[in-house]
Short mmCIF file of C-alpha atoms in Angstrom, two decimals:
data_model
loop_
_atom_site.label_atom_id
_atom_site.label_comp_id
_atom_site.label_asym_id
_atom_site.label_seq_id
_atom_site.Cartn_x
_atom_site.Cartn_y
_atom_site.Cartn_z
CA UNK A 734 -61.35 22.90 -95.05
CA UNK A 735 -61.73 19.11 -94.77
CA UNK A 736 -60.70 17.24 -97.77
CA UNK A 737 -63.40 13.75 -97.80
CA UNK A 738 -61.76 11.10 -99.69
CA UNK A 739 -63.06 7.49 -100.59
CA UNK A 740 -59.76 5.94 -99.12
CA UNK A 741 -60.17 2.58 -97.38
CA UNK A 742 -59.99 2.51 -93.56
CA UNK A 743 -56.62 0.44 -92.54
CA UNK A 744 -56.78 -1.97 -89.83
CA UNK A 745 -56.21 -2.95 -87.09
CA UNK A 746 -56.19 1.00 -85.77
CA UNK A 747 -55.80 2.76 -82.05
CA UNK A 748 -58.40 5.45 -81.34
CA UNK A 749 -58.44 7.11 -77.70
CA UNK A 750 -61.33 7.50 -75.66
CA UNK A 751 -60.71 9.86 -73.57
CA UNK A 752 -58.16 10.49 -71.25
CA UNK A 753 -57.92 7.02 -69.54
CA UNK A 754 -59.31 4.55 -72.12
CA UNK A 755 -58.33 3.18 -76.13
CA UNK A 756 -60.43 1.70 -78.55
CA UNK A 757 -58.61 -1.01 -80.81
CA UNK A 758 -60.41 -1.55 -83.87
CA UNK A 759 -59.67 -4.64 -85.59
CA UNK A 760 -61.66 -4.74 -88.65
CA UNK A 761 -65.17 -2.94 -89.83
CA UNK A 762 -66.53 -6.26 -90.21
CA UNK A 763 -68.33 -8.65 -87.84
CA UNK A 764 -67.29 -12.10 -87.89
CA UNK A 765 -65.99 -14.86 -86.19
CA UNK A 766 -62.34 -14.30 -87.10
CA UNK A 767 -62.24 -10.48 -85.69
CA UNK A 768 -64.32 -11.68 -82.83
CA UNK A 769 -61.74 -14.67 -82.16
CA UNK A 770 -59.14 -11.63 -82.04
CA UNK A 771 -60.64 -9.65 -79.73
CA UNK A 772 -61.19 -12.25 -77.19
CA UNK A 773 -57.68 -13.35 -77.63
CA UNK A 774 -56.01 -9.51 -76.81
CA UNK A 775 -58.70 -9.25 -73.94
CA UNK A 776 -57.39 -12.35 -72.00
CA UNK A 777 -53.72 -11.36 -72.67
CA UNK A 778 -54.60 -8.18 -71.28
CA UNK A 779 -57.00 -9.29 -67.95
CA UNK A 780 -53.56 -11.42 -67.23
CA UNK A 781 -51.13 -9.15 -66.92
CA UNK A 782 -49.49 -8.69 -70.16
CA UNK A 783 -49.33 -4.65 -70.13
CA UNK A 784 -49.43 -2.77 -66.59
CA UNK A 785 -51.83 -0.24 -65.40
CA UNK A 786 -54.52 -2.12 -67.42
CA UNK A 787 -57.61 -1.72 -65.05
CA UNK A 788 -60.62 -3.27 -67.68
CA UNK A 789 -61.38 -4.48 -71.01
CA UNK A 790 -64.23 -5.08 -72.49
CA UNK A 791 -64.65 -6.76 -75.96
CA UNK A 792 -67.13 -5.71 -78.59
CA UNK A 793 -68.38 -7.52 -81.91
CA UNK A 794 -65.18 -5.66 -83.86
CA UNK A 795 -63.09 -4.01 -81.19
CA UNK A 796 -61.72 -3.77 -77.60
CA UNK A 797 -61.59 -0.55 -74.90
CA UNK A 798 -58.78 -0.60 -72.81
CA UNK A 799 -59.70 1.14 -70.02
CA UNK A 800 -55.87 2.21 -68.36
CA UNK A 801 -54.47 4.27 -65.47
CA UNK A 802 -52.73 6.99 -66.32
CA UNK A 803 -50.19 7.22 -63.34
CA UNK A 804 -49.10 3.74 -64.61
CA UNK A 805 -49.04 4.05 -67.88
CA UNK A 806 -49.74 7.02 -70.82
CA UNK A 807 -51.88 6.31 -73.39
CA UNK A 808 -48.88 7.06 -75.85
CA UNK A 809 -46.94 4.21 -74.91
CA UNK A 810 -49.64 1.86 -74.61
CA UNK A 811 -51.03 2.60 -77.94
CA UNK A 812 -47.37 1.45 -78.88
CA UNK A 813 -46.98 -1.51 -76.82
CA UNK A 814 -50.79 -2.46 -78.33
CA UNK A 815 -49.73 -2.34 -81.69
CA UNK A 816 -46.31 -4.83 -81.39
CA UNK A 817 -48.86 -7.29 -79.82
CA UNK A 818 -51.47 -6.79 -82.31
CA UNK A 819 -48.22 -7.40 -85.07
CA UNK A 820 -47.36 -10.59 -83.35
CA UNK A 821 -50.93 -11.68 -82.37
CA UNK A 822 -52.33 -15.23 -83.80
CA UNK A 823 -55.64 -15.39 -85.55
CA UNK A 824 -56.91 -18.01 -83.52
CA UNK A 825 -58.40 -18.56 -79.61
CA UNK A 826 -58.25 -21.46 -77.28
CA UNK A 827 -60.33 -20.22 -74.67
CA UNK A 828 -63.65 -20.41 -75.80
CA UNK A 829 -65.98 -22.25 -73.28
CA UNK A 830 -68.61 -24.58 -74.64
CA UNK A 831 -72.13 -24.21 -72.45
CA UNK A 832 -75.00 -25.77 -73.05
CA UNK A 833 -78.05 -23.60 -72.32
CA UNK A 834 -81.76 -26.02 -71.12
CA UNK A 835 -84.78 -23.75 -73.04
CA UNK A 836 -87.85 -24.38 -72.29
CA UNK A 837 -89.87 -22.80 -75.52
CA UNK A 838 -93.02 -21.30 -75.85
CA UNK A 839 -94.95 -20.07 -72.42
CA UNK A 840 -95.69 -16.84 -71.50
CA UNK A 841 -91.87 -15.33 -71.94
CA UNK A 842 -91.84 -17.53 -75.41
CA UNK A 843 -94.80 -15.42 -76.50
CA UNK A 844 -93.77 -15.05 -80.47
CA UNK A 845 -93.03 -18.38 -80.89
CA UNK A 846 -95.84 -19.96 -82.89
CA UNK A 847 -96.34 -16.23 -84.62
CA UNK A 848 -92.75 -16.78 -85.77
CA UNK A 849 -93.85 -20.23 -87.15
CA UNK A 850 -96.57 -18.92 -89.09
CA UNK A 851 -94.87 -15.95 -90.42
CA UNK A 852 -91.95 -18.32 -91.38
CA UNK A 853 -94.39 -21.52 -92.69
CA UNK A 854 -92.68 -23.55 -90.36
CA UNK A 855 -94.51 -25.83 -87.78
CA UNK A 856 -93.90 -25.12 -83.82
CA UNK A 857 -91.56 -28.36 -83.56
CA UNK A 858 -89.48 -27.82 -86.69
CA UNK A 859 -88.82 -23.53 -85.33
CA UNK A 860 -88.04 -25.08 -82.19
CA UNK A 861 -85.42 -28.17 -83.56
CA UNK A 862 -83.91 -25.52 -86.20
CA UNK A 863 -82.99 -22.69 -83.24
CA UNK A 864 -81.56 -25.54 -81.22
CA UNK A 865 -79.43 -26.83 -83.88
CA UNK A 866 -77.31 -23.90 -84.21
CA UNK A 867 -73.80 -23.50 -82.60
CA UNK A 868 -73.92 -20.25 -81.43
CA UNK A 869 -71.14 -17.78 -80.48
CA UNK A 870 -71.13 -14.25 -77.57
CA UNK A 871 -70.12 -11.94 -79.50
CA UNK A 872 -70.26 -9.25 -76.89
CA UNK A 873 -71.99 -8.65 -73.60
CA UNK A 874 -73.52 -5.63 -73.02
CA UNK A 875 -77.13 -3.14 -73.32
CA UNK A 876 -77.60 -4.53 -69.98
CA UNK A 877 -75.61 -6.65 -67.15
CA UNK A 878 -74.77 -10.67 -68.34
CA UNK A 879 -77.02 -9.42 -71.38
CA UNK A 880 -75.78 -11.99 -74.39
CA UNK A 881 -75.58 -11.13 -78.21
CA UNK A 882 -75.46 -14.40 -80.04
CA UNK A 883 -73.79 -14.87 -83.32
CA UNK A 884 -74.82 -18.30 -85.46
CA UNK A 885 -78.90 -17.60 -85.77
CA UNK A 886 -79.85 -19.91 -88.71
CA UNK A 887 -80.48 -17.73 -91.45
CA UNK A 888 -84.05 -18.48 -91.97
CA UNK A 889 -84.89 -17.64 -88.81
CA UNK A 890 -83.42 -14.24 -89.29
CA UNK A 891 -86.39 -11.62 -88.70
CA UNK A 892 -86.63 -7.76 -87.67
CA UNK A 893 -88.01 -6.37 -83.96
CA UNK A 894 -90.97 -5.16 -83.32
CA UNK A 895 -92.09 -1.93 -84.49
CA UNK A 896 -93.77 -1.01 -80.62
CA UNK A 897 -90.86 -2.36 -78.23
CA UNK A 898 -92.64 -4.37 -75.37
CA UNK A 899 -92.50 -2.41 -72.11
CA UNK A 900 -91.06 -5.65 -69.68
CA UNK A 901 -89.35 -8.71 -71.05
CA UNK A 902 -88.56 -11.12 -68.38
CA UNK A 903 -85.02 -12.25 -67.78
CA UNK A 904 -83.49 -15.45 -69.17
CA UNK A 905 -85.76 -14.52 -72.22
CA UNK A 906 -84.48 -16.21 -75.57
CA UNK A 907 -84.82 -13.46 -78.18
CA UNK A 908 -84.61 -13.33 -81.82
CA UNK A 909 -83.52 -9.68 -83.41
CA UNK A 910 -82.82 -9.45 -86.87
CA UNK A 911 -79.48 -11.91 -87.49
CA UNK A 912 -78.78 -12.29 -84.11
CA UNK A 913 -79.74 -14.15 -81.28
CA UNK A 914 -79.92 -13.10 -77.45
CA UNK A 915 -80.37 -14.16 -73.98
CA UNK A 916 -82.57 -11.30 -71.40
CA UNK A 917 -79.92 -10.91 -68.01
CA UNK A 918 -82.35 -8.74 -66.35
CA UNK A 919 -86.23 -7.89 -66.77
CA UNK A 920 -86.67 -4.70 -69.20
CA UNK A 921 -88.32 -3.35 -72.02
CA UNK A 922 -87.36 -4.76 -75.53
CA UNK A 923 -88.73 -5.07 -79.15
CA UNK A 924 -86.77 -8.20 -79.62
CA UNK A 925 -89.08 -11.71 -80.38
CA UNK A 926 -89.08 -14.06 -77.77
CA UNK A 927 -89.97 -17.70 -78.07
CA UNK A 928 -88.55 -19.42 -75.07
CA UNK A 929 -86.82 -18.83 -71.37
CA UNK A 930 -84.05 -20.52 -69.60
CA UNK A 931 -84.37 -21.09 -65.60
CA UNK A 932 -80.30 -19.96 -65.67
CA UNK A 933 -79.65 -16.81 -64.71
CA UNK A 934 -77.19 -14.89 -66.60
CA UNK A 935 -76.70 -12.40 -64.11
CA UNK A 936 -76.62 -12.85 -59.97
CA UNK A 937 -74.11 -10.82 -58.49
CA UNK A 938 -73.61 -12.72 -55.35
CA UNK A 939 -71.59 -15.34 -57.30
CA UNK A 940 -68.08 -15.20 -57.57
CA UNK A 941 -68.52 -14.34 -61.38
CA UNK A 942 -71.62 -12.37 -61.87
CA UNK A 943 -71.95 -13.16 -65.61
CA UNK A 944 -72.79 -16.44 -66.53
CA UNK A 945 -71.50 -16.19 -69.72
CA UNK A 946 -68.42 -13.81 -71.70
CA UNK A 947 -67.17 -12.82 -75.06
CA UNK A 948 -66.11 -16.03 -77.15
CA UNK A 949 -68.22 -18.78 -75.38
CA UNK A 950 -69.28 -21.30 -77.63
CA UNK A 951 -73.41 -21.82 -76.60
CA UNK A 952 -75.72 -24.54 -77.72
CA UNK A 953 -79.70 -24.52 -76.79
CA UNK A 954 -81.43 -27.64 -75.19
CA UNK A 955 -84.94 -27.94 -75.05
CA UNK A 956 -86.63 -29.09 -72.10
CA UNK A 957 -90.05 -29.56 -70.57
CA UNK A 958 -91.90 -27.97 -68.16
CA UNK A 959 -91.15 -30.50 -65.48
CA UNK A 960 -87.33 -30.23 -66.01
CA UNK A 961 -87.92 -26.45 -66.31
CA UNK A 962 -90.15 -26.28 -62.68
CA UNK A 963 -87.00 -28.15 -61.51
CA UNK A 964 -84.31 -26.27 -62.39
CA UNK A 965 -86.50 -22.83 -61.40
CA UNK A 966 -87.03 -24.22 -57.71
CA UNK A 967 -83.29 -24.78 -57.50
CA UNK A 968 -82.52 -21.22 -58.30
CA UNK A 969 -84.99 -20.08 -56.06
CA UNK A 970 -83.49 -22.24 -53.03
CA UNK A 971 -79.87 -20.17 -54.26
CA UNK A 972 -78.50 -23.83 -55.93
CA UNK A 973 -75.65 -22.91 -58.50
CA UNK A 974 -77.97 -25.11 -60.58
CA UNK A 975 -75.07 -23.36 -63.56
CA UNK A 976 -72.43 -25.79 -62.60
CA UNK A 977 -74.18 -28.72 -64.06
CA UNK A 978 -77.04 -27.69 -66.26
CA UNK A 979 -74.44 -25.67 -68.48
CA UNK A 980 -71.97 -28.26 -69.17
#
């Protein structure tokens, strides 16, 4: 018979997942130190620092290691994991700062002046307060490119829809309860949207299909229309129109 016990959970901890992946757990909360972490062990990892390493990918609190097993077993990584999680440092230095143009409002922005209302802000005040913020990617995921942003103001913080929307376009800005987002790919969501970006988080004829990863640093500029009719026909003629407007 199990015994259930109010003991703390110790961390960082080593779960498997299966028989050719681990799950390191670095704390059960979400913020930017663990995140920091994570990122940190993923790039040691993508470069080489443990063989038979075939993927990570980081989460808001945690990392899977995806391994091969005629390399390595998942006994003695689990080890060599835990003397670099004993010797790792708290901080990152290769966070990317990108600057995101938004154009806000439109069609795709379709909850932006319901969000003002329901918040007593005016349209212009919504718009300067979401561009303020220094956001963070905490994790990509739900779909491919898709971006979960840490760093929404909190007064802006405001729960999804109770009937999900059946086609949200992509390069959607969203707004989900305390986080932000940015739509990779056209699909259904109950996220609010109040503004789009011509970039396009996910194309995978470029070299690296994301446009963005776990630990980038991402600030929103507003533009108008005209700048936003500019930087769509670019992408449409196949211009990596990424390599300067997200700089």
């Amino acid at each position: 018979m199990a015994v259930m016990t109010n003991a703390p959970a110790h961390f960082p901890r080593i779960a498997a997942c299966g028989d050719s992946a681990l799950a390191v757990e670095f704390s059960d909360r979400i913020d930017e130190a663990t995140s920091a972490r994570v990122v940190a062990m993923a790039d040691r990892l993508a470069a080489g620092a443990v063989a038979g390493i075939r993927e990570v990918v980081p989460t808001y609190r945690s990392l899977l290691v995806h391994y091969d097993p005629a390399v390595v077993r998942g006994r003695d990584l689990t080890v060599q994991l835990m003397d670099m999680l004993e010797c790792q440092a708290e901080t990152e230095s290769t966070a990317r700062h990108i600057i995101v143009p938004v154009l806000y409002g439109g069609e795709t922005g379709a909850d932006l002046d319901a969000l003002a209302e329901l918040k007593e802000m005016t349209r212009s005040d919504l718009i300067a307060l979401h561009a303020s913020a220094h956001y963070r990617v905490y994790m990509i995921g739900f779909a491919p490119g898709f971006a979960y942003l840490g760093g929404l103001p909190e007064r802006l913080h405001t729960p999804r829809l109770a009937v999900p929307r059946q086609r949200i376009e992509a390069g959607a800005i969203g707004i989900g309860g305390q986080q932000a987002s940015i739509n990779s790919v056209p699909g259904p969501s109950g996220w609010r949207f109040i503004a789009r970006t011509p970039l396009k988080l996910f194309d995978p004829s470029r070299k690296e299909p994301f446009l963005l990863r776990a630990g980038d640093r991402v600030r929103f500029r507003a533009i108008e229309e005209t700048e936003a009719a500019h930087l769509d026909a670019a992408v449409a003629r196949g211009e990596p129109v990424e390599e300067w407007a997200a700089t």
